[in-house]
Amino acid sequence: MVPSPPPTFCGRVVHHLKSDDDFRTATDAFMILFAVVGSVSAATSSYLLGLVAIAIVMPIAYLIGRKRPNKAILLPGAFLGCAVAVNLAYTVSHEGETWEHLTRYFVFLFLFHFTEFVFTALTNRRSLRPDSFLLNHSVGYWLAAGISWVEFGIEAYFFPGIKSYPVLWIGTIGCIIGEICRKLAMIHAGLGFTHRLAMKKRVDHRLVKDGIYAYMRHPGYFGWFVWAVSTQIILCNPICFVVYAYVTWHFFASRIYDEERDLIAFFGDAYVEYQREVWIGVPFVSGYQRP
């Protein structure tokens, strides 16, 4: 049983590092594999040798963790550490090259999945589980990601001129903004932030209107929307940019509608008043309006 963490965010980090075995396992696996694979990749300036290093260290991580009760947390943490390291090393050592777009994209993609687990542990420990990494998000999610990689590869080979370095930086800034907004949403919502919709009101469920929630009602969705679209700006993928913008907007429009219907059922007039006062977050989404 993990003791209750202190109220401050920094205090929670220290607390979980000391007493939370799942959190410590994930962060240790990530950092150790990041250091090992990153060292090899940086020393050789070779993406291929970095992949070879991953092929060597991941089986070792499996052998070390196979008898641990939380191996389902250790292995994703180790993999994400490897993936961030090899792509970050290439991004730094091959700045300005066409394929840097793809490796920088991968840095943001894999950091997103690792930080989802970390911030879930820090802000809503009771909902933490191996799938908090969101690596098993959905078939559609990874299919969309794979299609974006294919588009990038085809365009980088036949039309490398459209892979613009200034546009890469626009996407980079967008990803950072999206991540900050989403993680602030997790911090300020605390126990109210979950990866699944709450189907009924809990005793400790409160309407959060402070912090980033004073400026938008759904900062977590806003952050993910901005992040998702910005990944395609990093890749300079014109087709997937349009597709991602439409699909993610449609997904969040539907999810926000369902969520606000439940929130009005939970909080009544208080949420209706909050709707009137605060922007929804995702552009051109109206949400649920009480009849």
PDB file of C-alpha atoms in Angstrom:
ATOM      1  CA  MET A   1       0.000   0.000   0.000  1.00  0.00           C
ATOM      2  CA  VAL A   2       1.528   3.305  -1.120  1.00  0.00           C
ATOM      3  CA  PRO A   3       1.194   6.098   1.505  1.00  0.00           C
ATOM      4  CA  SER A   4      -0.639   9.280   0.535  1.00  0.00           C
ATOM      5  CA  PRO A   5       1.687  11.627  -1.397  1.00  0.00           C
ATOM      6  CA  PRO A   6       2.353  15.231  -0.329  1.00  0.00           C
ATOM      7  CA  PRO A   7       0.275  17.995  -1.947  1.00  0.00           C
ATOM      8  CA  THR A   8       3.064  19.709  -3.915  1.00  0.00           C
ATOM      9  CA  PHE A   9       4.019  18.349  -7.344  1.00  0.00           C
ATOM     10  CA  CYS A  10       7.763  18.203  -6.594  1.00  0.00           C
ATOM     11  CA  GLY A  11       6.986  16.497  -3.304  1.00  0.00           C
ATOM     12  CA  ARG A  12       4.983  13.878  -5.174  1.00  0.00           C
ATOM     13  CA  VAL A  13       7.895  13.157  -7.498  1.00  0.00           C
ATOM     14  CA  VAL A  14      10.213  12.535  -4.539  1.00  0.00           C
ATOM     15  CA  HIS A  15       7.543  10.518  -2.728  1.00  0.00           C
ATOM     16  CA  HIS A  16       6.891   8.207  -5.683  1.00  0.00           C
ATOM     17  CA  LEU A  17      10.585   7.725  -6.377  1.00  0.00           C
ATOM     18  CA  LYS A  18      11.036   6.586  -2.773  1.00  0.00           C
ATOM     19  CA  SER A  19       7.937   4.519  -2.126  1.00  0.00           C
ATOM     20  CA  ASP A  20       6.143   3.638  -5.359  1.00  0.00           C
ATOM     21  CA  ASP A  21       7.674   0.528  -6.920  1.00  0.00           C
ATOM     22  CA  ASP A  22       5.692   0.801 -10.176  1.00  0.00           C
ATOM     23  CA  PHE A  23       6.681   4.431 -10.694  1.00  0.00           C
ATOM     24  CA  ARG A  24      10.310   3.771  -9.776  1.00  0.00           C
ATOM     25  CA  THR A  25      10.460   0.704 -12.027  1.00  0.00           C
ATOM     26  CA  ALA A  26       9.184   2.642 -15.040  1.00  0.00           C
ATOM     27  CA  THR A  27      11.451   5.642 -14.519  1.00  0.00           C
ATOM     28  CA  ASP A  28      14.538   3.538 -13.734  1.00  0.00           C
ATOM     29  CA  ALA A  29      13.992   1.343 -16.795  1.00  0.00           C
ATOM     30  CA  PHE A  30      13.461   4.396 -18.987  1.00  0.00           C
ATOM     31  CA  MET A  31      16.528   6.290 -17.707  1.00  0.00           C
ATOM     32  CA  ILE A  32      18.928   3.331 -17.677  1.00  0.00           C
ATOM     33  CA  LEU A  33      18.058   2.201 -21.209  1.00  0.00           C
ATOM     34  CA  PHE A  34      18.016   5.824 -22.389  1.00  0.00           C
ATOM     35  CA  ALA A  35      21.562   6.267 -21.061  1.00  0.00           C
ATOM     36  CA  VAL A  36      22.877   3.013 -22.561  1.00  0.00           C
ATOM     37  CA  VAL A  37      21.339   3.307 -26.017  1.00  0.00           C
ATOM     38  CA  GLY A  38      21.859   7.062 -26.111  1.00  0.00           C
ATOM     39  CA  SER A  39      25.559   6.631 -25.366  1.00  0.00           C
ATOM     40  CA  VAL A  40      25.985   4.126 -28.196  1.00  0.00           C
ATOM     41  CA  SER A  41      23.990   6.238 -30.649  1.00  0.00           C
ATOM     42  CA  ALA A  42      25.779   9.474 -29.743  1.00  0.00           C
ATOM     43  CA  ALA A  43      29.252   7.913 -29.820  1.00  0.00           C
ATOM     44  CA  THR A  44      28.763   6.280 -33.213  1.00  0.00           C
ATOM     45  CA  SER A  45      26.407   8.851 -34.808  1.00  0.00           C
ATOM     46  CA  SER A  46      24.719   5.814 -36.314  1.00  0.00           C
ATOM     47  CA  TYR A  47      21.002   5.165 -36.196  1.00  0.00           C
ATOM     48  CA  LEU A  48      21.584   1.566 -37.262  1.00  0.00           C
ATOM     49  CA  LEU A  49      24.004   0.861 -34.403  1.00  0.00           C
ATOM     50  CA  GLY A  50      21.502   2.424 -32.044  1.00  0.00           C
ATOM     51  CA  LEU A  51      18.905  -0.076 -33.254  1.00  0.00           C
ATOM     52  CA  VAL A  52      21.446  -2.872 -32.776  1.00  0.00           C
ATOM     53  CA  ALA A  53      21.968  -1.677 -29.201  1.00  0.00           C
ATOM     54  CA  ILE A  54      18.211  -1.799 -28.641  1.00  0.00           C
ATOM     55  CA  ALA A  55      18.093  -5.352 -30.010  1.00  0.00           C
ATOM     56  CA  ILE A  56      20.733  -6.326 -27.442  1.00  0.00           C
ATOM     57  CA  VAL A  57      19.492  -4.525 -24.336  1.00  0.00           C
ATOM     58  CA  MET A  58      15.763  -5.214 -24.638  1.00  0.00           C
ATOM     59  CA  PRO A  59      16.154  -9.012 -24.236  1.00  0.00           C
ATOM     60  CA  ILE A  60      18.363  -8.309 -21.228  1.00  0.00           C
ATOM     61  CA  ALA A  61      15.647  -6.083 -19.777  1.00  0.00           C
ATOM     62  CA  TYR A  62      13.136  -8.874 -20.390  1.00  0.00           C
ATOM     63  CA  LEU A  63      15.316 -11.447 -18.605  1.00  0.00           C
ATOM     64  CA  ILE A  64      15.807  -9.107 -15.659  1.00  0.00           C
ATOM     65  CA  GLY A  65      12.152  -8.238 -15.385  1.00  0.00           C
ATOM     66  CA  ARG A  66      10.422 -11.512 -16.288  1.00  0.00           C
ATOM     67  CA  LYS A  67      10.096 -12.628 -12.661  1.00  0.00           C
ATOM     68  CA  ARG A  68       9.052  -9.221 -11.374  1.00  0.00           C
ATOM     69  CA  PRO A  69       5.355  -8.728 -10.655  1.00  0.00           C
ATOM     70  CA  ASN A  70       5.414  -5.408 -12.523  1.00  0.00           C
ATOM     71  CA  LYS A  71       7.216  -6.601 -15.655  1.00  0.00           C
ATOM     72  CA  ALA A  72       4.288  -5.211 -17.659  1.00  0.00           C
ATOM     73  CA  ILE A  73       5.495  -1.780 -16.524  1.00  0.00           C
ATOM     74  CA  LEU A  74       9.250  -2.390 -16.738  1.00  0.00           C
ATOM     75  CA  LEU A  75       9.283  -3.450 -20.403  1.00  0.00           C
ATOM     76  CA  PRO A  76       7.315  -0.494 -21.831  1.00  0.00           C
ATOM     77  CA  GLY A  77       9.465   1.892 -19.783  1.00  0.00           C
ATOM     78  CA  ALA A  78      12.630   0.239 -21.104  1.00  0.00           C
ATOM     79  CA  PHE A  79      11.395   0.277 -24.695  1.00  0.00           C
ATOM     80  CA  LEU A  80      10.392   3.939 -24.530  1.00  0.00           C
ATOM     81  CA  GLY A  81      13.775   4.870 -23.053  1.00  0.00           C
ATOM     82  CA  CYS A  82      15.514   3.112 -25.959  1.00  0.00           C
ATOM     83  CA  ALA A  83      13.234   4.662 -28.552  1.00  0.00           C
ATOM     84  CA  VAL A  84      13.640   8.219 -27.276  1.00  0.00           C
ATOM     85  CA  ALA A  85      17.426   7.823 -26.988  1.00  0.00           C
ATOM     86  CA  VAL A  86      18.140   6.560 -30.493  1.00  0.00           C
ATOM     87  CA  ASN A  87      15.879   9.137 -32.129  1.00  0.00           C
ATOM     88  CA  LEU A  88      17.112  12.040 -30.004  1.00  0.00           C
ATOM     89  CA  ALA A  89      20.735  11.158 -30.795  1.00  0.00           C
ATOM     90  CA  TYR A  90      20.016  11.184 -34.524  1.00  0.00           C
ATOM     91  CA  THR A  91      18.036  14.418 -34.266  1.00  0.00           C
ATOM     92  CA  VAL A  92      20.925  16.200 -32.533  1.00  0.00           C
ATOM     93  CA  SER A  93      23.699  14.838 -34.755  1.00  0.00           C
ATOM     94  CA  HIS A  94      21.874  15.227 -38.091  1.00  0.00           C
ATOM     95  CA  GLU A  95      20.217  18.599 -37.609  1.00  0.00           C
ATOM     96  CA  GLY A  96      18.757  20.028 -40.788  1.00  0.00           C
ATOM     97  CA  GLU A  97      18.646  16.743 -42.691  1.00  0.00           C
ATOM     98  CA  THR A  98      15.410  15.456 -44.208  1.00  0.00           C
ATOM     99  CA  TRP A  99      15.161  12.387 -41.979  1.00  0.00           C
ATOM    100  CA  GLU A 100      15.521  14.520 -38.861  1.00  0.00           C
ATOM    101  CA  HIS A 101      11.825  15.282 -39.286  1.00  0.00           C
ATOM    102  CA  LEU A 102      10.971  11.640 -38.664  1.00  0.00           C
ATOM    103  CA  THR A 103      13.319  11.140 -35.727  1.00  0.00           C
ATOM    104  CA  ARG A 104      12.146  14.324 -34.016  1.00  0.00           C
ATOM    105  CA  TYR A 105       8.581  13.128 -34.495  1.00  0.00           C
ATOM    106  CA  PHE A 106       9.500   9.843 -32.823  1.00  0.00           C
ATOM    107  CA  VAL A 107      11.070  11.699 -29.893  1.00  0.00           C
ATOM    108  CA  PHE A 108       7.780  13.500 -29.242  1.00  0.00           C
ATOM    109  CA  LEU A 109       5.691  10.379 -29.886  1.00  0.00           C
ATOM    110  CA  PHE A 110       7.538   8.156 -27.418  1.00  0.00           C
ATOM    111  CA  LEU A 111       7.978  10.911 -24.815  1.00  0.00           C
ATOM    112  CA  PHE A 112       4.232  11.467 -24.930  1.00  0.00           C
ATOM    113  CA  HIS A 113       3.546   7.832 -24.077  1.00  0.00           C
ATOM    114  CA  PHE A 114       6.100   7.745 -21.272  1.00  0.00           C
ATOM    115  CA  THR A 115       4.928  10.993 -19.690  1.00  0.00           C
ATOM    116  CA  GLU A 116       1.306   9.816 -19.783  1.00  0.00           C
ATOM    117  CA  PHE A 117       2.295   7.020 -17.407  1.00  0.00           C
ATOM    118  CA  VAL A 118       4.467   9.290 -15.246  1.00  0.00           C
ATOM    119  CA  PHE A 119       1.845  11.999 -14.814  1.00  0.00           C
ATOM    120  CA  THR A 120      -0.906   9.464 -14.173  1.00  0.00           C
ATOM    121  CA  ALA A 121       1.226   8.084 -11.336  1.00  0.00           C
ATOM    122  CA  LEU A 122       1.865  11.557  -9.943  1.00  0.00           C
ATOM    123  CA  THR A 123      -1.679  12.889 -10.171  1.00  0.00           C
ATOM    124  CA  ASN A 124      -4.072   9.936 -10.011  1.00  0.00           C
ATOM    125  CA  ARG A 125      -2.199   6.940  -8.631  1.00  0.00           C
ATOM    126  CA  ARG A 126      -5.278   4.791  -8.102  1.00  0.00           C
ATOM    127  CA  SER A 127      -5.942   4.666 -11.865  1.00  0.00           C
ATOM    128  CA  LEU A 128      -2.325   3.725 -12.721  1.00  0.00           C
ATOM    129  CA  ARG A 129      -1.935   0.475 -14.651  1.00  0.00           C
ATOM    130  CA  PRO A 130       0.319  -0.835 -17.441  1.00  0.00           C
ATOM    131  CA  ASP A 131      -1.980   0.550 -20.124  1.00  0.00           C
ATOM    132  CA  SER A 132      -1.460   4.061 -18.698  1.00  0.00           C
ATOM    133  CA  PHE A 133       1.402   4.239 -21.209  1.00  0.00           C
ATOM    134  CA  LEU A 134      -1.386   4.279 -23.841  1.00  0.00           C
ATOM    135  CA  LEU A 135       0.743   2.047 -26.058  1.00  0.00           C
ATOM    136  CA  ASN A 136      -2.355  -0.104 -26.539  1.00  0.00           C
ATOM    137  CA  HIS A 137      -4.522   2.924 -27.293  1.00  0.00           C
ATOM    138  CA  SER A 138      -6.293   1.412 -30.328  1.00  0.00           C
ATOM    139  CA  VAL A 139      -5.669  -0.228 -33.679  1.00  0.00           C
ATOM    140  CA  GLY A 140      -6.868   2.951 -35.382  1.00  0.00           C
ATOM    141  CA  TYR A 141      -4.362   5.064 -33.462  1.00  0.00           C
ATOM    142  CA  TRP A 142      -1.369   3.011 -34.572  1.00  0.00           C
ATOM    143  CA  LEU A 143      -2.749   2.558 -38.072  1.00  0.00           C
ATOM    144  CA  ALA A 144      -2.947   6.334 -38.414  1.00  0.00           C
ATOM    145  CA  ALA A 145       0.610   6.634 -37.099  1.00  0.00           C
ATOM    146  CA  GLY A 146       1.845   4.024 -39.573  1.00  0.00           C
ATOM    147  CA  ILE A 147       0.150   5.766 -42.476  1.00  0.00           C
ATOM    148  CA  SER A 148       1.883   9.025 -41.508  1.00  0.00           C
ATOM    149  CA  TRP A 149       5.256   7.234 -41.563  1.00  0.00           C
ATOM    150  CA  VAL A 150       4.506   5.858 -45.028  1.00  0.00           C
ATOM    151  CA  GLU A 151       3.509   9.292 -46.318  1.00  0.00           C
ATOM    152  CA  PHE A 152       6.661  10.815 -44.901  1.00  0.00           C
ATOM    153  CA  GLY A 153       8.870   8.123 -46.452  1.00  0.00           C
ATOM    154  CA  ILE A 154       7.321   8.473 -49.904  1.00  0.00           C
ATOM    155  CA  GLU A 155       7.510  12.262 -49.887  1.00  0.00           C
ATOM    156  CA  ALA A 156      11.023  12.340 -48.406  1.00  0.00           C
ATOM    157  CA  TYR A 157      12.233  10.099 -51.232  1.00  0.00           C
ATOM    158  CA  PHE A 158      10.403  11.659 -54.181  1.00  0.00           C
ATOM    159  CA  PHE A 159       9.770  15.243 -52.985  1.00  0.00           C
ATOM    160  CA  PRO A 160      12.361  16.049 -50.291  1.00  0.00           C
ATOM    161  CA  GLY A 161      11.928  19.762 -50.949  1.00  0.00           C
ATOM    162  CA  ILE A 162       8.577  19.837 -49.153  1.00  0.00           C
ATOM    163  CA  LYS A 163      10.210  18.761 -45.891  1.00  0.00           C
ATOM    164  CA  SER A 164      10.862  22.287 -44.641  1.00  0.00           C
ATOM    165  CA  TYR A 165      13.146  22.913 -41.671  1.00  0.00           C
ATOM    166  CA  PRO A 166      11.276  26.069 -40.488  1.00  0.00           C
ATOM    167  CA  VAL A 167       7.981  24.129 -40.627  1.00  0.00           C
ATOM    168  CA  LEU A 168       9.588  21.382 -38.514  1.00  0.00           C
ATOM    169  CA  TRP A 169      10.171  23.978 -35.796  1.00  0.00           C
ATOM    170  CA  ILE A 170       6.575  25.182 -35.995  1.00  0.00           C
ATOM    171  CA  GLY A 171       5.474  21.610 -35.352  1.00  0.00           C
ATOM    172  CA  THR A 172       8.006  21.288 -32.540  1.00  0.00           C
ATOM    173  CA  ILE A 173       6.604  24.336 -30.760  1.00  0.00           C
ATOM    174  CA  GLY A 174       3.065  23.030 -31.291  1.00  0.00           C
ATOM    175  CA  CYS A 175       3.941  19.667 -29.749  1.00  0.00           C
ATOM    176  CA  ILE A 176       5.506  21.369 -26.734  1.00  0.00           C
ATOM    177  CA  ILE A 177       2.452  23.591 -26.228  1.00  0.00           C
ATOM    178  CA  GLY A 178       0.114  20.616 -26.573  1.00  0.00           C
ATOM    179  CA  GLU A 179       2.084  18.543 -24.077  1.00  0.00           C
ATOM    180  CA  ILE A 180       2.256  21.364 -21.544  1.00  0.00           C
ATOM    181  CA  CYS A 181      -1.499  21.953 -21.720  1.00  0.00           C
ATOM    182  CA  ARG A 182      -2.311  18.263 -21.376  1.00  0.00           C
ATOM    183  CA  LYS A 183       0.031  17.717 -18.450  1.00  0.00           C
ATOM    184  CA  LEU A 184      -1.234  20.848 -16.682  1.00  0.00           C
ATOM    185  CA  ALA A 185      -4.726  19.429 -17.100  1.00  0.00           C
ATOM    186  CA  MET A 186      -3.617  16.213 -15.416  1.00  0.00           C
ATOM    187  CA  ILE A 187      -1.982  18.118 -12.566  1.00  0.00           C
ATOM    188  CA  HIS A 188      -4.880  20.478 -11.899  1.00  0.00           C
ATOM    189  CA  ALA A 189      -7.619  17.849 -12.299  1.00  0.00           C
ATOM    190  CA  GLY A 190      -5.828  15.334 -10.088  1.00  0.00           C
ATOM    191  CA  LEU A 191      -8.115  12.410  -9.306  1.00  0.00           C
ATOM    192  CA  GLY A 192     -10.663  13.783 -11.769  1.00  0.00           C
ATOM    193  CA  PHE A 193      -8.425  13.139 -14.776  1.00  0.00           C
ATOM    194  CA  THR A 194      -8.770   9.630 -16.193  1.00  0.00           C
ATOM    195  CA  HIS A 195      -8.073   7.984 -19.531  1.00  0.00           C
ATOM    196  CA  ARG A 196     -11.585   6.541 -19.481  1.00  0.00           C
ATOM    197  CA  LEU A 197     -14.849   8.450 -19.196  1.00  0.00           C
ATOM    198  CA  ALA A 198     -16.344   8.376 -15.708  1.00  0.00           C
ATOM    199  CA  MET A 199     -19.732   6.691 -15.928  1.00  0.00           C
ATOM    200  CA  LYS A 200     -20.874   7.766 -12.465  1.00  0.00           C
ATOM    201  CA  LYS A 201     -19.987  10.447  -9.966  1.00  0.00           C
ATOM    202  CA  ARG A 202     -17.583   9.440  -7.205  1.00  0.00           C
ATOM    203  CA  VAL A 203     -17.762  10.776  -3.663  1.00  0.00           C
ATOM    204  CA  ASP A 204     -14.550  12.776  -4.188  1.00  0.00           C
ATOM    205  CA  HIS A 205     -15.468  13.917  -7.698  1.00  0.00           C
ATOM    206  CA  ARG A 206     -15.347  17.727  -7.811  1.00  0.00           C
ATOM    207  CA  LEU A 207     -15.806  20.313 -10.540  1.00  0.00           C
ATOM    208  CA  VAL A 208     -12.341  21.712 -11.302  1.00  0.00           C
ATOM    209  CA  LYS A 209     -12.418  25.360 -12.329  1.00  0.00           C
ATOM    210  CA  ASP A 210      -8.990  26.592 -11.243  1.00  0.00           C
ATOM    211  CA  GLY A 211      -5.549  26.440 -12.844  1.00  0.00           C
ATOM    212  CA  ILE A 212      -5.672  25.827 -16.580  1.00  0.00           C
ATOM    213  CA  TYR A 213      -9.363  24.929 -16.218  1.00  0.00           C
ATOM    214  CA  ALA A 214     -10.052  28.612 -15.592  1.00  0.00           C
ATOM    215  CA  TYR A 215      -9.194  29.245 -19.249  1.00  0.00           C
ATOM    216  CA  MET A 216     -10.610  26.191 -21.034  1.00  0.00           C
ATOM    217  CA  ARG A 217     -13.005  23.450 -20.022  1.00  0.00           C
ATOM    218  CA  HIS A 218     -11.123  20.592 -21.694  1.00  0.00           C
ATOM    219  CA  PRO A 219      -7.390  21.415 -21.664  1.00  0.00           C
ATOM    220  CA  GLY A 220      -6.447  17.728 -21.835  1.00  0.00           C
ATOM    221  CA  TYR A 221      -8.302  17.307 -25.118  1.00  0.00           C
ATOM    222  CA  PHE A 222      -7.047  20.648 -26.391  1.00  0.00           C
ATOM    223  CA  GLY A 223      -3.479  19.605 -25.628  1.00  0.00           C
ATOM    224  CA  TRP A 224      -3.814  16.234 -27.321  1.00  0.00           C
ATOM    225  CA  PHE A 225      -5.487  17.831 -30.363  1.00  0.00           C
ATOM    226  CA  VAL A 226      -2.689  20.387 -30.760  1.00  0.00           C
ATOM    227  CA  TRP A 227      -0.040  17.718 -30.161  1.00  0.00           C
ATOM    228  CA  ALA A 228      -1.521  15.281 -32.696  1.00  0.00           C
ATOM    229  CA  VAL A 229      -1.848  17.864 -35.460  1.00  0.00           C
ATOM    230  CA  SER A 230       1.618  19.259 -34.687  1.00  0.00           C
ATOM    231  CA  THR A 231       3.222  15.843 -35.166  1.00  0.00           C
ATOM    232  CA  GLN A 232       2.145  16.014 -38.792  1.00  0.00           C
ATOM    233  CA  ILE A 233       3.525  19.539 -39.075  1.00  0.00           C
ATOM    234  CA  ILE A 234       6.869  18.175 -37.841  1.00  0.00           C
ATOM    235  CA  LEU A 235       6.731  15.554 -40.591  1.00  0.00           C
ATOM    236  CA  CYS A 236       5.536  18.141 -43.146  1.00  0.00           C
ATOM    237  CA  ASN A 237       2.848  15.645 -44.173  1.00  0.00           C
ATOM    238  CA  PRO A 238       0.184  17.667 -46.030  1.00  0.00           C
ATOM    239  CA  ILE A 239      -2.214  14.738 -46.483  1.00  0.00           C
ATOM    240  CA  CYS A 240      -2.002  13.396 -42.937  1.00  0.00           C
ATOM    241  CA  PHE A 241      -2.140  16.927 -41.541  1.00  0.00           C
ATOM    242  CA  VAL A 242      -5.628  17.339 -43.010  1.00  0.00           C
ATOM    243  CA  VAL A 243      -6.706  13.808 -42.053  1.00  0.00           C
ATOM    244  CA  TYR A 244      -5.359  14.084 -38.497  1.00  0.00           C
ATOM    245  CA  ALA A 245      -7.000  17.475 -37.992  1.00  0.00           C
ATOM    246  CA  TYR A 246     -10.388  16.147 -39.111  1.00  0.00           C
ATOM    247  CA  VAL A 247     -10.265  12.773 -37.349  1.00  0.00           C
ATOM    248  CA  THR A 248      -8.962  14.074 -34.008  1.00  0.00           C
ATOM    249  CA  TRP A 249     -11.424  16.978 -34.085  1.00  0.00           C
ATOM    250  CA  HIS A 250     -14.309  14.608 -34.790  1.00  0.00           C
ATOM    251  CA  PHE A 251     -13.181  12.227 -32.030  1.00  0.00           C
ATOM    252  CA  PHE A 252     -12.909  14.962 -29.416  1.00  0.00           C
ATOM    253  CA  ALA A 253     -16.167  16.624 -30.510  1.00  0.00           C
ATOM    254  CA  SER A 254     -17.980  13.334 -29.857  1.00  0.00           C
ATOM    255  CA  ARG A 255     -16.128  12.617 -26.610  1.00  0.00           C
ATOM    256  CA  ILE A 256     -16.652  16.139 -25.245  1.00  0.00           C
ATOM    257  CA  TYR A 257     -20.376  15.910 -26.038  1.00  0.00           C
ATOM    258  CA  ASP A 258     -20.674  12.680 -24.033  1.00  0.00           C
ATOM    259  CA  GLU A 259     -18.493  13.959 -21.209  1.00  0.00           C
ATOM    260  CA  GLU A 260     -20.343  17.249 -20.813  1.00  0.00           C
ATOM    261  CA  ARG A 261     -23.672  15.447 -20.766  1.00  0.00           C
ATOM    262  CA  ASP A 262     -22.388  13.428 -17.805  1.00  0.00           C
ATOM    263  CA  LEU A 263     -20.825  16.477 -16.140  1.00  0.00           C
ATOM    264  CA  ILE A 264     -24.139  18.316 -16.254  1.00  0.00           C
ATOM    265  CA  ALA A 265     -25.771  15.247 -14.720  1.00  0.00           C
ATOM    266  CA  PHE A 266     -23.074  15.228 -11.993  1.00  0.00           C
ATOM    267  CA  PHE A 267     -22.894  18.958 -11.198  1.00  0.00           C
ATOM    268  CA  GLY A 268     -26.107  20.449 -12.590  1.00  0.00           C
ATOM    269  CA  ASP A 269     -26.342  24.263 -12.728  1.00  0.00           C
ATOM    270  CA  ALA A 270     -22.750  24.683 -11.554  1.00  0.00           C
ATOM    271  CA  TYR A 271     -21.440  23.099 -14.741  1.00  0.00           C
ATOM    272  CA  VAL A 272     -23.943  24.933 -16.949  1.00  0.00           C
ATOM    273  CA  GLU A 273     -22.685  28.223 -15.513  1.00  0.00           C
ATOM    274  CA  TYR A 274     -19.080  27.068 -16.052  1.00  0.00           C
ATOM    275  CA  GLN A 275     -19.969  26.321 -19.698  1.00  0.00           C
ATOM    276  CA  ARG A 276     -21.196  29.871 -20.166  1.00  0.00           C
ATOM    277  CA  GLU A 277     -18.081  31.425 -18.636  1.00  0.00           C
ATOM    278  CA  VAL A 278     -15.195  29.351 -19.988  1.00  0.00           C
ATOM    279  CA  TRP A 279     -14.100  28.425 -23.544  1.00  0.00           C
ATOM    280  CA  ILE A 280     -14.475  24.758 -24.401  1.00  0.00           C
ATOM    281  CA  GLY A 281     -10.883  24.331 -25.638  1.00  0.00           C
ATOM    282  CA  VAL A 282     -11.061  22.421 -28.924  1.00  0.00           C
ATOM    283  CA  PRO A 283     -11.903  24.882 -31.734  1.00  0.00           C
ATOM    284  CA  PHE A 284     -15.418  24.835 -33.233  1.00  0.00           C
ATOM    285  CA  VAL A 285     -16.723  22.227 -30.780  1.00  0.00           C
ATOM    286  CA  SER A 286     -19.940  23.195 -28.998  1.00  0.00           C
ATOM    287  CA  GLY A 287     -20.255  20.332 -26.511  1.00  0.00           C
ATOM    288  CA  TYR A 288     -23.499  19.229 -24.907  1.00  0.00           C
ATOM    289  CA  GLN A 289     -26.153  21.840 -24.197  1.00  0.00           C
ATOM    290  CA  ARG A 290     -28.792  21.101 -21.608  1.00  0.00           C
ATOM    291  CA  PRO A 291     -32.298  21.266 -23.117  1.00  0.00           C
TER     292      PRO A 291
END
